C-alpha positions as YAML, in Angstrom:
chain: A
units: angstrom
residues:
- id: 1
  name: MET
  ca: [18.17, -14.44, 4.08]
- id: 2
  name: GLU
  ca: [18.87, -10.65, 3.35]
- id: 3
  name: LEU
  ca: [16.00, -8.20, 3.57]
- id: 4
  name: CYS
  ca: [15.67, -5.19, 1.41]
- id: 5
  name: LYS
  ca: [13.40, -2.07, 0.77]
- id: 6
  name: LEU
  ca: [11.33, -2.05, -2.66]
- id: 7
  name: CYS
  ca: [10.84, 1.47, -4.00]
- id: 8
  name: PRO
  ca: [7.10, 1.90, -4.40]
- id: 9
  name: THR
  ca: [7.82, 4.27, -7.24]
- id: 10
  name: CYS
  ca: [10.36, 2.13, -9.38]
- id: 11
  name: GLY
  ca: [10.53, -0.99, -7.91]
- id: 12
  name: THR
  ca: [14.08, -1.13, -7.07]
- id: 13
  name: ALA
  ca: [15.50, -3.45, -4.30]
- id: 14
  name: ASN
  ca: [17.37, -1.08, -1.92]
- id: 15
  name: ASN
  ca: [19.80, -1.95, 1.07]
- id: 16
  name: PRO
  ca: [17.40, -1.79, 4.16]
- id: 17
  name: VAL
  ca: [19.36, 1.10, 5.76]
- id: 18
  name: GLU
  ca: [18.69, 3.36, 2.76]
- id: 19
  name: MET
  ca: [16.27, 6.31, 3.15]
- id: 20
  name: LEU
  ca: [16.08, 7.36, -0.52]
- id: 21
  name: CYS
  ca: [15.89, 4.94, -3.42]
- id: 22
  name: THR
  ca: [19.11, 4.52, -5.08]
- id: 23
  name: ARG
  ca: [17.52, 4.51, -8.50]
- id: 24
  name: CYS
  ca: [14.95, 7.36, -8.51]
- id: 25
  name: PHE
  ca: [15.69, 9.08, -5.22]
- id: 26
  name: GLY
  ca: [11.97, 8.47, -3.98]
- id: 27
  name: ASP
  ca: [11.54, 8.53, -0.07]
- id: 28
  name: ILE
  ca: [11.88, 4.85, 0.97]
- id: 29
  name: SER
  ca: [12.30, 5.95, 4.78]
- id: 30
  name: GLY
  ca: [8.65, 4.64, 5.61]
- id: 31
  name: ILE
  ca: [9.17, 1.24, 3.94]
- id: 32
  name: THR
  ca: [9.38, -1.99, 5.94]
- id: 33
  name: PRO
  ca: [12.27, -4.29, 4.73]
- id: 34
  name: MET
  ca: [11.24, -7.56, 3.34]
- id: 35
  name: ALA
  ca: [12.46, -10.42, 1.44]
- id: 36
  name: PRO
  ca: [14.05, -9.59, -2.12]
- id: 37
  name: PRO
  ca: [11.66, -10.12, -5.12]
- id: 38
  name: GLY
  ca: [11.91, -13.93, -6.23]
- id: 39
  name: ALA
  ca: [13.42, -15.12, -2.87]
- id: 40
  name: ALA
  ca: [12.06, -18.30, -1.75]
- id: 41
  name: THR
  ca: [9.43, -18.07, 0.82]
- id: 42
  name: THR
  ca: [7.64, -20.67, 2.57]
- id: 43
  name: GLU
  ca: [4.18, -18.88, 2.57]
- id: 44
  name: THR
  ca: [1.92, -17.74, -0.35]
- id: 45
  name: VAL
  ca: [0.97, -14.17, 0.03]
- id: 46
  name: PRO
  ca: [-2.59, -13.62, -1.21]
- id: 47
  name: ALA
  ca: [-2.94, -11.09, -3.88]
- id: 48
  name: MET
  ca: [-4.33, -7.55, -2.79]
- id: 49
  name: ARG
  ca: [-6.13, -5.12, -4.87]
- id: 50
  name: LEU
  ca: [-8.43, -2.31, -4.52]
- id: 51
  name: LEU
  ca: [-11.19, -2.39, -7.24]
- id: 52
  name: LEU
  ca: [-12.69, 0.99, -8.25]
- id: 53
  name: ALA
  ca: [-16.27, 1.41, -9.11]
- id: 54
  name: ASP
  ca: [-15.35, 2.36, -12.66]
- id: 55
  name: GLY
  ca: [-13.55, -1.20, -13.17]
- id: 56
  name: ARG
  ca: [-10.02, 0.08, -12.78]
- id: 57
  name: GLN
  ca: [-7.72, -2.06, -10.12]
- id: 58
  name: ILE
  ca: [-4.79, -1.30, -8.17]
- id: 59
  name: GLU
  ca: [-2.60, -4.30, -7.29]
- id: 60
  name: LEU
  ca: [-0.33, -3.70, -4.24]
- id: 61
  name: ARG
  ca: [2.61, -5.58, -2.61]
- id: 62
  name: SER
  ca: [3.61, -5.74, 0.87]
- id: 63
  name: GLY
  ca: [5.14, -2.75, 1.91]
- id: 64
  name: ASP
  ca: [3.66, -0.37, -0.83]
- id: 65
  name: THR
  ca: [2.64, 3.21, -0.15]
- id: 66
  name: ALA
  ca: [-0.46, 4.31, -1.69]
- id: 67
  name: GLY
  ca: [-0.60, 7.91, -2.76]
- id: 68
  name: ARG
  ca: [0.01, 10.43, -5.29]
- id: 69
  name: ALA
  ca: [3.85, 9.87, -4.96]
- id: 70
  name: GLY
  ca: [3.48, 6.24, -4.38]
- id: 71
  name: ALA
  ca: [2.08, 3.04, -6.13]
- id: 72
  name: ALA
  ca: [-0.52, 3.75, -8.71]
- id: 73
  name: GLY
  ca: [0.49, 7.71, -8.35]
- id: 74
  name: GLU
  ca: [-0.81, 8.32, -11.60]
- id: 75
  name: LEU
  ca: [-4.33, 7.13, -10.80]
- id: 76
  name: PHE
  ca: [-4.34, 8.71, -7.30]
- id: 77
  name: ARG
  ca: [-3.48, 12.13, -8.90]
- id: 78
  name: GLU
  ca: [-6.99, 12.26, -9.99]
- id: 79
  name: PHE
  ca: [-8.08, 12.63, -6.38]
- id: 80
  name: ALA
  ca: [-7.04, 15.82, -4.87]
- id: 81
  name: ALA
  ca: [-7.92, 14.64, -1.32]
- id: 82
  name: VAL
  ca: [-5.28, 11.98, -1.62]
- id: 83
  name: SER
  ca: [-2.03, 12.71, 0.07]
- id: 84
  name: ARG
  ca: [1.31, 12.12, -1.59]
- id: 85
  name: SER
  ca: [2.27, 9.18, 0.76]
- id: 86
  name: HIS
  ca: [-1.24, 8.58, 2.09]
- id: 87
  name: ALA
  ca: [-1.12, 4.85, 3.51]
- id: 88
  name: ARG
  ca: [0.92, 1.70, 3.63]
- id: 89
  name: PHE
  ca: [-0.20, -1.72, 2.93]
- id: 90
  name: GLU
  ca: [1.78, -4.63, 4.49]
- id: 91
  name: TYR
  ca: [1.14, -8.18, 4.63]
- id: 92
  name: ALA
  ca: [2.28, -9.33, 8.10]
- id: 93
  name: ASN
  ca: [1.15, -12.31, 10.48]
- id: 94
  name: ARG
  ca: [-0.77, -13.94, 7.77]
- id: 95
  name: SER
  ca: [-3.22, -10.88, 7.28]
- id: 96
  name: TRP
  ca: [-2.95, -7.86, 5.21]
- id: 97
  name: GLN
  ca: [-3.06, -4.32, 6.94]
- id: 98
  name: VAL
  ca: [-3.38, -0.82, 5.96]
- id: 99
  name: THR
  ca: [-1.63, 2.17, 8.03]
- id: 100
  name: ASP
  ca: [-2.76, 5.83, 7.43]
- id: 101
  name: LEU
  ca: [0.60, 7.58, 7.10]
- id: 102
  name: ASN
  ca: [-0.84, 10.88, 9.03]
- id: 103
  name: SER
  ca: [-2.47, 11.94, 5.72]
- id: 104
  name: THR
  ca: [-4.11, 15.23, 5.81]
- id: 105
  name: ASN
  ca: [-7.83, 13.93, 4.78]
- id: 106
  name: GLY
  ca: [-7.68, 10.41, 6.51]
- id: 107
  name: THR
  ca: [-7.98, 6.84, 5.65]
- id: 108
  name: PHE
  ca: [-11.25, 5.12, 6.17]
- id: 109
  name: LEU
  ca: [-12.44, 1.65, 6.57]
- id: 110
  name: ASP
  ca: [-16.09, 0.87, 6.23]
- id: 111
  name: GLY
  ca: [-16.58, 4.25, 7.16]
- id: 112
  name: LYS
  ca: [-14.61, 4.67, 10.04]
- id: 113
  name: ARG
  ca: [-11.50, 6.87, 10.23]
- id: 114
  name: LEU
  ca: [-8.15, 5.00, 10.83]
- id: 115
  name: ALA
  ca: [-5.83, 6.55, 13.64]
- id: 116
  name: ALA
  ca: [-2.73, 7.48, 12.10]
- id: 117
  name: ASP
  ca: [0.47, 5.12, 12.38]
- id: 118
  name: SER
  ca: [-1.66, 2.51, 13.69]
- id: 119
  name: PRO
  ca: [-2.11, -0.59, 11.53]
- id: 120
  name: ALA
  ca: [-5.76, -2.10, 10.69]
- id: 121
  name: LEU
  ca: [-6.63, -5.33, 9.45]
- id: 122
  name: LEU
  ca: [-7.98, -5.41, 6.06]
- id: 123
  name: THR
  ca: [-10.80, -7.96, 5.03]
- id: 124
  name: ASN
  ca: [-12.16, -8.94, 1.86]
- id: 125
  name: SER
  ca: [-15.05, -6.89, 0.52]
- id: 126
  name: GLN
  ca: [-14.14, -3.77, 3.01]
- id: 127
  name: GLU
  ca: [-14.73, -0.51, 1.59]
- id: 128
  name: ILE
  ca: [-11.61, 1.81, 1.65]
- id: 129
  name: ARG
  ca: [-11.57, 5.52, 1.34]
- id: 130
  name: PHE
  ca: [-8.93, 8.23, 1.19]
- id: 131
  name: GLY
  ca: [-10.14, 11.40, 1.93]
- id: 132
  name: SER
  ca: [-13.50, 12.27, 0.34]
- id: 133
  name: GLY
  ca: [-13.15, 11.12, -3.09]
- id: 134
  name: PHE
  ca: [-11.18, 8.00, -3.43]
- id: 135
  name: ARG
  ca: [-13.22, 4.94, -2.89]
- id: 136
  name: ALA
  ca: [-12.64, 1.21, -3.52]
- id: 137
  name: VAL
  ca: [-13.34, -2.36, -2.60]
- id: 138
  name: VAL
  ca: [-10.54, -4.45, -1.02]
- id: 139
  name: ARG
  ca: [-10.00, -7.78, -2.63]
- id: 140
  name: ILE
  ca: [-7.81, -10.27, -1.29]
- id: 141
  name: THR
  ca: [-7.36, -13.60, -3.31]
- id: 142
  name: LEU
  ca: [-5.09, -16.44, -3.40]
- id: 143
  name: SER
  ca: [-4.61, -16.60, -6.94]
- id: 144
  name: PRO
  ca: [-3.26, -13.47, -8.77]
...
């Protein structure tokens, strides 16, 4: 099975060696190659969402980078403490993980700051915070 890098900005499947998206020229250098959309897989990946207090939700796919220039960028622009590429979310080894991408104001799980570039396991109902302003609850479900 061939792998690709999915652009978090426009969703284009790119060659795994590309550093910039061939469609929108977004930075995909930190994206982990994965199976192309629609490829047959033997494992069902649980849906991953961040639920905000005001009812809004952010649905994330494995490999998505969250931040002002990443997945749900328009929503994150409301929060000045969120970096352009703040954190990456990945599904690996049957678990969802988040990695702080050396953000300026940090990524926090249940109040504890994550070390940069070190994946942390996510569990249902954890509080995730980017900097001092963005707060959400992790929701992992088998059905979308």
